[in-house]
Coordinates of C-alpha atoms in Angstrom, one line a residue:
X1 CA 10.5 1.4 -35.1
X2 CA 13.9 2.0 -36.5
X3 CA 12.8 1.3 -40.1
X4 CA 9.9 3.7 -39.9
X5 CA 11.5 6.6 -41.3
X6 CA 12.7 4.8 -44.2
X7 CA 8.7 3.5 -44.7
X8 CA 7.7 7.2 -44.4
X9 CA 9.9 7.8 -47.4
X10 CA 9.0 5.2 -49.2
X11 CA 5.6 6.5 -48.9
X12 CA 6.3 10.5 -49.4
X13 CA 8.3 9.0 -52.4
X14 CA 5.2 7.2 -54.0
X15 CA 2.7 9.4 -53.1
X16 CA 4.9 12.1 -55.0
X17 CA 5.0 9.8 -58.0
X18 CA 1.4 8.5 -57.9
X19 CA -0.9 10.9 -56.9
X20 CA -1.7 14.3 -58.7
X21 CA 0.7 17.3 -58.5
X22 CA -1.3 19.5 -56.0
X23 CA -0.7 16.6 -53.7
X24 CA 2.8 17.2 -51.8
X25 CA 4.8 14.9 -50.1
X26 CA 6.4 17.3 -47.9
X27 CA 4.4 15.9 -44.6
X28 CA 6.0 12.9 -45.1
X29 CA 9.1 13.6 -45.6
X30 CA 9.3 16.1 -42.9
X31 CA 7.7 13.3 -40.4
X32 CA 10.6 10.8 -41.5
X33 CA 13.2 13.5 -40.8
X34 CA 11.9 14.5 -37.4
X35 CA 11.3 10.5 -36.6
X36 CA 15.5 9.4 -37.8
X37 CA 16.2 12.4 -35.0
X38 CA 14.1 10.8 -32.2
X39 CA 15.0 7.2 -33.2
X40 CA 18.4 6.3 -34.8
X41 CA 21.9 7.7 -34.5
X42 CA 23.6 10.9 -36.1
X43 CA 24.8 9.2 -39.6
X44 CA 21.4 7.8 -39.7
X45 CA 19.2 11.0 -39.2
X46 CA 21.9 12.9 -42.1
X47 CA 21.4 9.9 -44.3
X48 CA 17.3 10.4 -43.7
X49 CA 17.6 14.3 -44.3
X50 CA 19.7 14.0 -47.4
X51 CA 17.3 11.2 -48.6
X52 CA 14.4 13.2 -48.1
X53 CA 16.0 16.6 -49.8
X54 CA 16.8 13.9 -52.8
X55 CA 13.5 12.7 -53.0
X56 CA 12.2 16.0 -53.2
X57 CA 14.4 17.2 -55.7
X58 CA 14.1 14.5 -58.0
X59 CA 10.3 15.2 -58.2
X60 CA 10.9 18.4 -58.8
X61 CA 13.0 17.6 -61.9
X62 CA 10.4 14.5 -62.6
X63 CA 7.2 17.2 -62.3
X64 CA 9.2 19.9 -64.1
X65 CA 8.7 22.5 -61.6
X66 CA 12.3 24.1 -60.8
X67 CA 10.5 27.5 -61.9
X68 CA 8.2 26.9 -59.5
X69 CA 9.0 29.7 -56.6
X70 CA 6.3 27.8 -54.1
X71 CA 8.5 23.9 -54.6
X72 CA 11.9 26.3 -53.6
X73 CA 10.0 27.1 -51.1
X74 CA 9.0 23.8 -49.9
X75 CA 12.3 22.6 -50.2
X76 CA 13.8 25.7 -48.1
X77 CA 11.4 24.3 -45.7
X78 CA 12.4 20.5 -45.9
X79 CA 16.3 21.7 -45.5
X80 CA 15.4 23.4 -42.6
X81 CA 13.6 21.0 -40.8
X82 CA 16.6 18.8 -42.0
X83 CA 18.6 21.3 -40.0
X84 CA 16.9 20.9 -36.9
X85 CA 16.2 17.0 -36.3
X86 CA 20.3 16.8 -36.6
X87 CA 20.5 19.2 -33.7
X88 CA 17.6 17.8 -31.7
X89 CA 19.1 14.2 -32.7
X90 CA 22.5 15.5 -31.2
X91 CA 20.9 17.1 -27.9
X92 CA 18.8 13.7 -27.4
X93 CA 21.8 11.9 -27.4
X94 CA 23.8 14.3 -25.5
X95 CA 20.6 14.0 -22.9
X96 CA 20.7 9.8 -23.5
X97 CA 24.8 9.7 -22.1
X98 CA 24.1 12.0 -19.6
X99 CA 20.9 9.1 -18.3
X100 CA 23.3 6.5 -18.7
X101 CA 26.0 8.0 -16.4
X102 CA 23.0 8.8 -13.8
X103 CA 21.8 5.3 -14.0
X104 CA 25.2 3.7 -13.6
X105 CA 25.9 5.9 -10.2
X106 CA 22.4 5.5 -9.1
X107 CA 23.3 1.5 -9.8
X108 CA 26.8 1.8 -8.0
X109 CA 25.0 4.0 -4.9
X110 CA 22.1 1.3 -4.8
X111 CA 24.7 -2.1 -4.5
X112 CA 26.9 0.4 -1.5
X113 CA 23.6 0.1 0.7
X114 CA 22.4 -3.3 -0.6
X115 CA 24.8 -5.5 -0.6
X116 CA 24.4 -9.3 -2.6
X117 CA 22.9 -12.1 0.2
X118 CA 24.8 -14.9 0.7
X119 CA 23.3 -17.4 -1.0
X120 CA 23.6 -19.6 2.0
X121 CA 23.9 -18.9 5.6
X122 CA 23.8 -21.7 8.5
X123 CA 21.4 -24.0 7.7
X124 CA 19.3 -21.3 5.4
X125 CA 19.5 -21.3 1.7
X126 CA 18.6 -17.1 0.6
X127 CA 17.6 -15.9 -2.4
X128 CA 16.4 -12.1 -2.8
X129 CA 14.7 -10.0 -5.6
X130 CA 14.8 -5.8 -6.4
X131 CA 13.3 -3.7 -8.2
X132 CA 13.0 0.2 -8.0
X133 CA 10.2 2.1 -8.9
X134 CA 12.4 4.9 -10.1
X135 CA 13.4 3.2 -13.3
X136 CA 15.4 6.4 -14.5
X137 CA 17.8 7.0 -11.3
X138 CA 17.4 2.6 -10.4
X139 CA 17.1 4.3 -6.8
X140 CA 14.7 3.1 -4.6
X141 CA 13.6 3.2 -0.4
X142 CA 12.8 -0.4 -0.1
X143 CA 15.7 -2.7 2.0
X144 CA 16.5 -6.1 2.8
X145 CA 19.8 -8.0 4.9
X146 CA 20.5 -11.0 6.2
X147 CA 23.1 -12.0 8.5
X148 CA 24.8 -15.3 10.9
X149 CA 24.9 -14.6 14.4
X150 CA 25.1 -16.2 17.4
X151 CA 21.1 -16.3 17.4
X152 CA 21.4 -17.6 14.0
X153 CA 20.2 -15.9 10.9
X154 CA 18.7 -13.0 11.2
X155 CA 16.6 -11.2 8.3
X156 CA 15.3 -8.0 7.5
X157 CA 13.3 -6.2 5.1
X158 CA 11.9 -2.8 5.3
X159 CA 10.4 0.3 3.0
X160 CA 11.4 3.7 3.9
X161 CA 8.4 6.5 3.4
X162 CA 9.0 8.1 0.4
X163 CA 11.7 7.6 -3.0
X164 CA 14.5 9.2 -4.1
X165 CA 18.1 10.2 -2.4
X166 CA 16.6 10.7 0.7
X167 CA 14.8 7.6 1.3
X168 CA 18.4 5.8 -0.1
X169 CA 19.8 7.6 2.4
X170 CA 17.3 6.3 5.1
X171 CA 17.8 2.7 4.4
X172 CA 21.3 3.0 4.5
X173 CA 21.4 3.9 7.7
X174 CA 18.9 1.4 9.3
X175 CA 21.1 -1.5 7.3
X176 CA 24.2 -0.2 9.0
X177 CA 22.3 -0.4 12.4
X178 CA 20.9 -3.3 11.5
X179 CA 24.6 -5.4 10.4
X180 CA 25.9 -3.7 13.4
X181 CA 23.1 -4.5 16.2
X182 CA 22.7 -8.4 14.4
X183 CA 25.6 -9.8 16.2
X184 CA 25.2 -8.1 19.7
X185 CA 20.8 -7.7 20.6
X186 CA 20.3 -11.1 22.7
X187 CA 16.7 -11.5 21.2
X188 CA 14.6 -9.7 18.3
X189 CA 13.2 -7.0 20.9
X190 CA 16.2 -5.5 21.8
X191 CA 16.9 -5.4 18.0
X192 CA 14.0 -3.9 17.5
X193 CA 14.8 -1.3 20.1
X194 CA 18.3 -0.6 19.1
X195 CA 16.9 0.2 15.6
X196 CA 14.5 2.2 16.9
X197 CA 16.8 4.5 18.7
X198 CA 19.1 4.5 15.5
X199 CA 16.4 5.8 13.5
X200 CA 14.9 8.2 15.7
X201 CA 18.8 9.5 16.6
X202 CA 19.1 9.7 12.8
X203 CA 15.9 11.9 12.5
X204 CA 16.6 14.6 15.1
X205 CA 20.0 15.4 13.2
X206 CA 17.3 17.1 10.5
X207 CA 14.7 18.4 12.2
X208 CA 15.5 21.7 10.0
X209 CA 16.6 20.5 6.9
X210 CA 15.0 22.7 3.9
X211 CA 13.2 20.7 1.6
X212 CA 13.4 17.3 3.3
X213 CA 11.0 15.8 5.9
X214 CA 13.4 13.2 7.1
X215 CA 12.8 14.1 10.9
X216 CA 8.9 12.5 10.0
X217 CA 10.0 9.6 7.8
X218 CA 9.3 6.2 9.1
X219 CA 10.4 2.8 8.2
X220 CA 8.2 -0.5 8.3
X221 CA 10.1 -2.9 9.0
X222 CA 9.9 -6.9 9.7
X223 CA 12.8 -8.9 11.9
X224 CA 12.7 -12.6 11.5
X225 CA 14.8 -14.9 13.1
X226 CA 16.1 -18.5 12.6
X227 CA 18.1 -20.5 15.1
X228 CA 20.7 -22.7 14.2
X229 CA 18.9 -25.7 16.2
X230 CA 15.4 -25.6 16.6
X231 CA 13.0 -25.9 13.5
X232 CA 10.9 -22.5 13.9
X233 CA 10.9 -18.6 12.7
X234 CA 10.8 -15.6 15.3
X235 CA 9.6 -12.4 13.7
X236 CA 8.8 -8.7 15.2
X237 CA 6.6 -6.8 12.5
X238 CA 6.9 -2.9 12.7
X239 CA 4.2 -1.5 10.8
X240 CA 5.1 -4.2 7.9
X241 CA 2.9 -6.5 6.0
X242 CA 3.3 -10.1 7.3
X243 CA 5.8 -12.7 6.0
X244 CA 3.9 -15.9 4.6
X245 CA 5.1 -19.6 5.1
X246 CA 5.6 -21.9 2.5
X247 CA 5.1 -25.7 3.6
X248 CA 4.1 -28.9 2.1
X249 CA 2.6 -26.9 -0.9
X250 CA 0.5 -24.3 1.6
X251 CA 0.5 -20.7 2.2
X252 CA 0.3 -19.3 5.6
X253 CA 0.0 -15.7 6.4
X254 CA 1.7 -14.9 9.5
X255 CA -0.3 -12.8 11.2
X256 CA 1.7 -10.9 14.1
X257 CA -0.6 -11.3 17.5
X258 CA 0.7 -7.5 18.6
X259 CA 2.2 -5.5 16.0
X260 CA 4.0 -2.7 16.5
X261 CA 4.3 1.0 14.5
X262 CA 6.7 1.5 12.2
X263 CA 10.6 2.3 13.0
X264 CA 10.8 6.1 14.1
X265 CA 7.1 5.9 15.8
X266 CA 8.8 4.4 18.7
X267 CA 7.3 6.4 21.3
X268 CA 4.0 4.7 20.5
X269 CA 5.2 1.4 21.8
X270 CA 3.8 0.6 24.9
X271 CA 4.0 -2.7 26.1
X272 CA 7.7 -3.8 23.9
X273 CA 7.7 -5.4 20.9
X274 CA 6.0 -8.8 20.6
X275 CA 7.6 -12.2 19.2
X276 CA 5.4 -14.2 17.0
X277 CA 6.7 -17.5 17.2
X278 CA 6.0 -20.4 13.9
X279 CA 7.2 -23.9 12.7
X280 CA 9.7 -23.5 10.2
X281 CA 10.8 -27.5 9.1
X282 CA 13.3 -28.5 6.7
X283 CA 12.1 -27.4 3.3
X284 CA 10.0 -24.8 4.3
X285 CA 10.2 -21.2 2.8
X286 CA 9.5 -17.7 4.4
X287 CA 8.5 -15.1 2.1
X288 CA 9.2 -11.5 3.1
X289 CA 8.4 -8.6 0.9
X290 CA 7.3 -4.7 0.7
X291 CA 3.8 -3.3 0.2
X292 CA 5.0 -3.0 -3.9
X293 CA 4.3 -6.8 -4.3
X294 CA 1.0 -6.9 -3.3
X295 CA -0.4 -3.0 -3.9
X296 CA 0.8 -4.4 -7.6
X297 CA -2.8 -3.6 -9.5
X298 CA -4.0 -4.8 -13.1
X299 CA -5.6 -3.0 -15.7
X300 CA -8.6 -2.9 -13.9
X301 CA -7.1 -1.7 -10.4
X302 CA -7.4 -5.4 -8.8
X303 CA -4.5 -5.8 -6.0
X304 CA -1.9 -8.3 -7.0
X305 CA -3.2 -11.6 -4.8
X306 CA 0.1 -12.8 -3.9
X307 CA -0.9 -15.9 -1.6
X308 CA -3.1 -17.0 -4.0
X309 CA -0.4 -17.0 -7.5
X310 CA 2.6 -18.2 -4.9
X311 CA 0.7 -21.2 -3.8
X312 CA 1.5 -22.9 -7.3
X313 CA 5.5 -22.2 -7.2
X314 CA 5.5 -22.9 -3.0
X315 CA 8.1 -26.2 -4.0
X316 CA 10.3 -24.7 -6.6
X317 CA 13.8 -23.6 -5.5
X318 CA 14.0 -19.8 -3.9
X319 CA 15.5 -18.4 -7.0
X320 CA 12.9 -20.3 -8.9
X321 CA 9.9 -18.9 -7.5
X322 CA 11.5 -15.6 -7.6
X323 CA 11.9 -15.5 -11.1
X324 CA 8.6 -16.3 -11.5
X325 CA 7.0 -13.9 -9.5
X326 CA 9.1 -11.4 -11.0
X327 CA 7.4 -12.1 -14.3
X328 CA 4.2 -12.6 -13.1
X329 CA 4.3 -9.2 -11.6
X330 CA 5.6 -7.6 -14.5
X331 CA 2.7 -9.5 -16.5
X332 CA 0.0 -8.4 -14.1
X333 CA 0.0 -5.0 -13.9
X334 CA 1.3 -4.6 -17.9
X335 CA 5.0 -3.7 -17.5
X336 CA 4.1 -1.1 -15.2
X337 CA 5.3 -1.3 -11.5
X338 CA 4.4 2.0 -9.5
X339 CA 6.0 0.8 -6.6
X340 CA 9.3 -0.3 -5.1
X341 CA 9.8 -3.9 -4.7
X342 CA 11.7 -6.2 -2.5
X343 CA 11.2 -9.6 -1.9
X344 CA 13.5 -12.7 0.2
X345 CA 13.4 -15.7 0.0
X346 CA 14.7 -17.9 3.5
X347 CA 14.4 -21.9 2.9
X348 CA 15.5 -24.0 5.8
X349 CA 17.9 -26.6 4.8
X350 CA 18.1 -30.5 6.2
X351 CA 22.0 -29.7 7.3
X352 CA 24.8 -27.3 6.7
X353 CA 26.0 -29.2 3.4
X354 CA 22.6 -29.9 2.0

C-alpha cells in the first residue's frame, strides 16, 4: 500500500509518454496525490505532489504545449489538489495522535479495573485472555478475577449489558465487590447475594441519569470455587453460559442444575442460588468465558463450536490453549470479532510447588 502512489505515477508518467496526446494523465496523478495523503507521512505526500506537478510539467515541455491555455489549466488543477491532500494528510494525522492518546487512556482505564491474574494461586495454575470489541477506545464490558481465600480460589467472570464507559464502569464496580466480598462470604451463595445487593445498590444511585440506562443494566455472571483440599469445582451461574471441564482429553459442559438470572435481576431469585458441585483432579482445566467466544460466527453465520475446536488443545498448558484459541477465533470469523471476549483458564496443580 505505501508504494502505490509512486506505481500511480509511474503509470500517469507512461501513459503521458505512450499513449496519444488527447489522452491525459491527470486522473492518475491526482489519484497518487490524494492516495500519499491517506497513506504516508507529510514529507512523503509533498514529495508525491511535487512529483506529480513535475511529471506534468515535463510533458508539457515534451508535447510542446506551454501555449496550450487548457494544460495551465490542468496543471492549476493538479497544484490544487496538491494543496489539499497536504492539508487532509496533516488533519489525518492530527486525527491519528489524537486515536493514539484515546487508545492509550482507554488501555490505562481498562488494566485500573482488570488487573493481571496471578499466574498461580494455591494449588491453581491461571491463565486469562481479553479482547474488546471496541477496538478504537480497547474498552470493553466483559470481566474476570481471581482471588486466595480462606475457601480457596475463587473465580469470576462476567459481561456487563452493553459497551462503552458505562459498561467499564459497571464491571468495575462488581470486581471491587467481588475482591472485597472473596475473603469474607462463607460459601458461593452468600457471594452471590452480596454481589447482588452491590449491583442493585449501584443501580438505584441512577435511576435518572440522562442518557444512561444503568439502573436496567444486568451482569451475567459465573462464581466457581476451588478448595485448597478436596479435588472438585463449586460454581453459581447467574444468567452465564456454563464453564466446561477439561479432563483426560474430554470436554464436559457443566450444565448448572438451577440457574439463576443475571446480577441486578435479583428479585427473581426465589429459592437462593444453587451450587453445582464437579470433580476437578490434578491436571484438569476449567474453562470460563463470555457469550463473545462462542456467538463468534464465520462467513457463513455458523456459531463458533467451542467444545468441539477445544477438545484437541484440552492437554496443552493454560497459556497454550489460550493462544490457540485466540487465533483460531480470529481465523474463524475473518479477523472480525463483534463481540467482547474473555476467557480463564484454572488448572489444578498436583501441590503448591508443582
Amino acid at each position: 500500500m505505501p508504494a502505490l502512489p509512486a506505481l500511480l505515477l509511474v503509470i500517469g508518467l507512461f501513459v503521458g509518454l505512450l499513449t496519444p496526446r488527447a489522452i491525459r494523465p491527470d486522473a492518475f496523478l491526482a489519484t497518487a496525490m490524494v492516495t500519499a495523503a491517506a497513506l504516508l507521512r507529510l514529507w512523503e505526500t509533498v514529495l508525491t505532489v511535487v512529483g506529480a506537478c513535475v511529471i506534468f510539467v515535463g510533458l508539457m515541455v515534451d508535447f510542446d504545449a506551454l501555449q496550450d491555455a487548457t494544460a495551465y489549466s490542468e496543471l492549476a488543477t493538479l497544484v490544487a489538489i496538491g494543496a489539499f491532500s497536504v492539508i487532509f494528510n496533516r488533519l489525518l494525522s492530527r486525527r491519528t495522535h489524537q486515536l493514539v492518546q484515546v487508545r492509550s487512556v482507554a488501555e490505562t482505564a481498562q488494566l485500573a479495573v482488570l488487573h493481571p491474574i496471578p499466574r498461580h494461586l494455591g494449588h491453581v495454575t491461571l491463565e486469562s485472555l481479553y479482547v474488546a470489541a471496541a477496538a478504537e477506545a480497547r474498552i470493553g464490558g466483559d470481566l474476570y478475577e481471581a482471588i486466595h481465600t480462606p475457601y480457596g480460589v475463587r473465580l469470576l467472570i462476567g459481561d456487563v449489558r452493553g459497551k462503552g464507559l458505562v459498561a467499564m464502569q459497571t464491571a468495575a464496580m462488581l470486581l471491587s465487590a467481588f475482591r472485597e466480598a472473596a475473603h469474607d462470604a462463607p460459601d458461593l451463595p452468600h457471594l452471590a447475594r452480596r454481589l447482588e445487593r452491590s449491583v442493585s445498590r449501584n443501580a438505584s444511585q441512577y435511576p435518572e441519569l440522562p442518557g444512561s440506562d444503568i439502573a436496567e443494566r444486568f451482569i451475567t455472571a459465573l462464581l466457581a470455587e476451588v478448595p485448597d483440599d478436596v479435588p472438585v469445582v463449586r460454581t453459581v451461574t447467574c444468567g452465564h453460559p456454563s464453564p466446561l471441564l477439561l479432563h483426560d482429553g474430554e470436554v464436559r459442559e457443566l450444565q448448572p442444575a438451577a440457574p439463576s438470572p443475571p446480577l441486578n435481576l435479583g428479585d427473581m431469585v426465589s429459592d437462593g442460588y444453587h451450587v453445582d458441585l464437579a470433580p476437578f483432579h490434578p491436571g484438569d482445566q476449567l474453562l470460563l468465558y463470555t457469550d463473545g467466544v462462542t456467538e463468534t460466527r464465520d462467513g457463513s453465520g455458523v456459531f463458533y463450536p467451542l467444545a468441539e475446536r477445544i477438545r484437541s488443545w484440552s492437554d496443552e498448558a493454560p497459556h497454550q490453549l489460550l493462544d490457540r484459541l485466540h487465533r483460531d477465533l480470529i481465523a474463524y470469523s475473518g479477523g472480525e470479532l463483534d463481540d467482547d471476549v474473555a476467557v480463564l483458564v484454572a488448572r489444578r496443580r498436583p501441590s503448591l510447588g508443582a
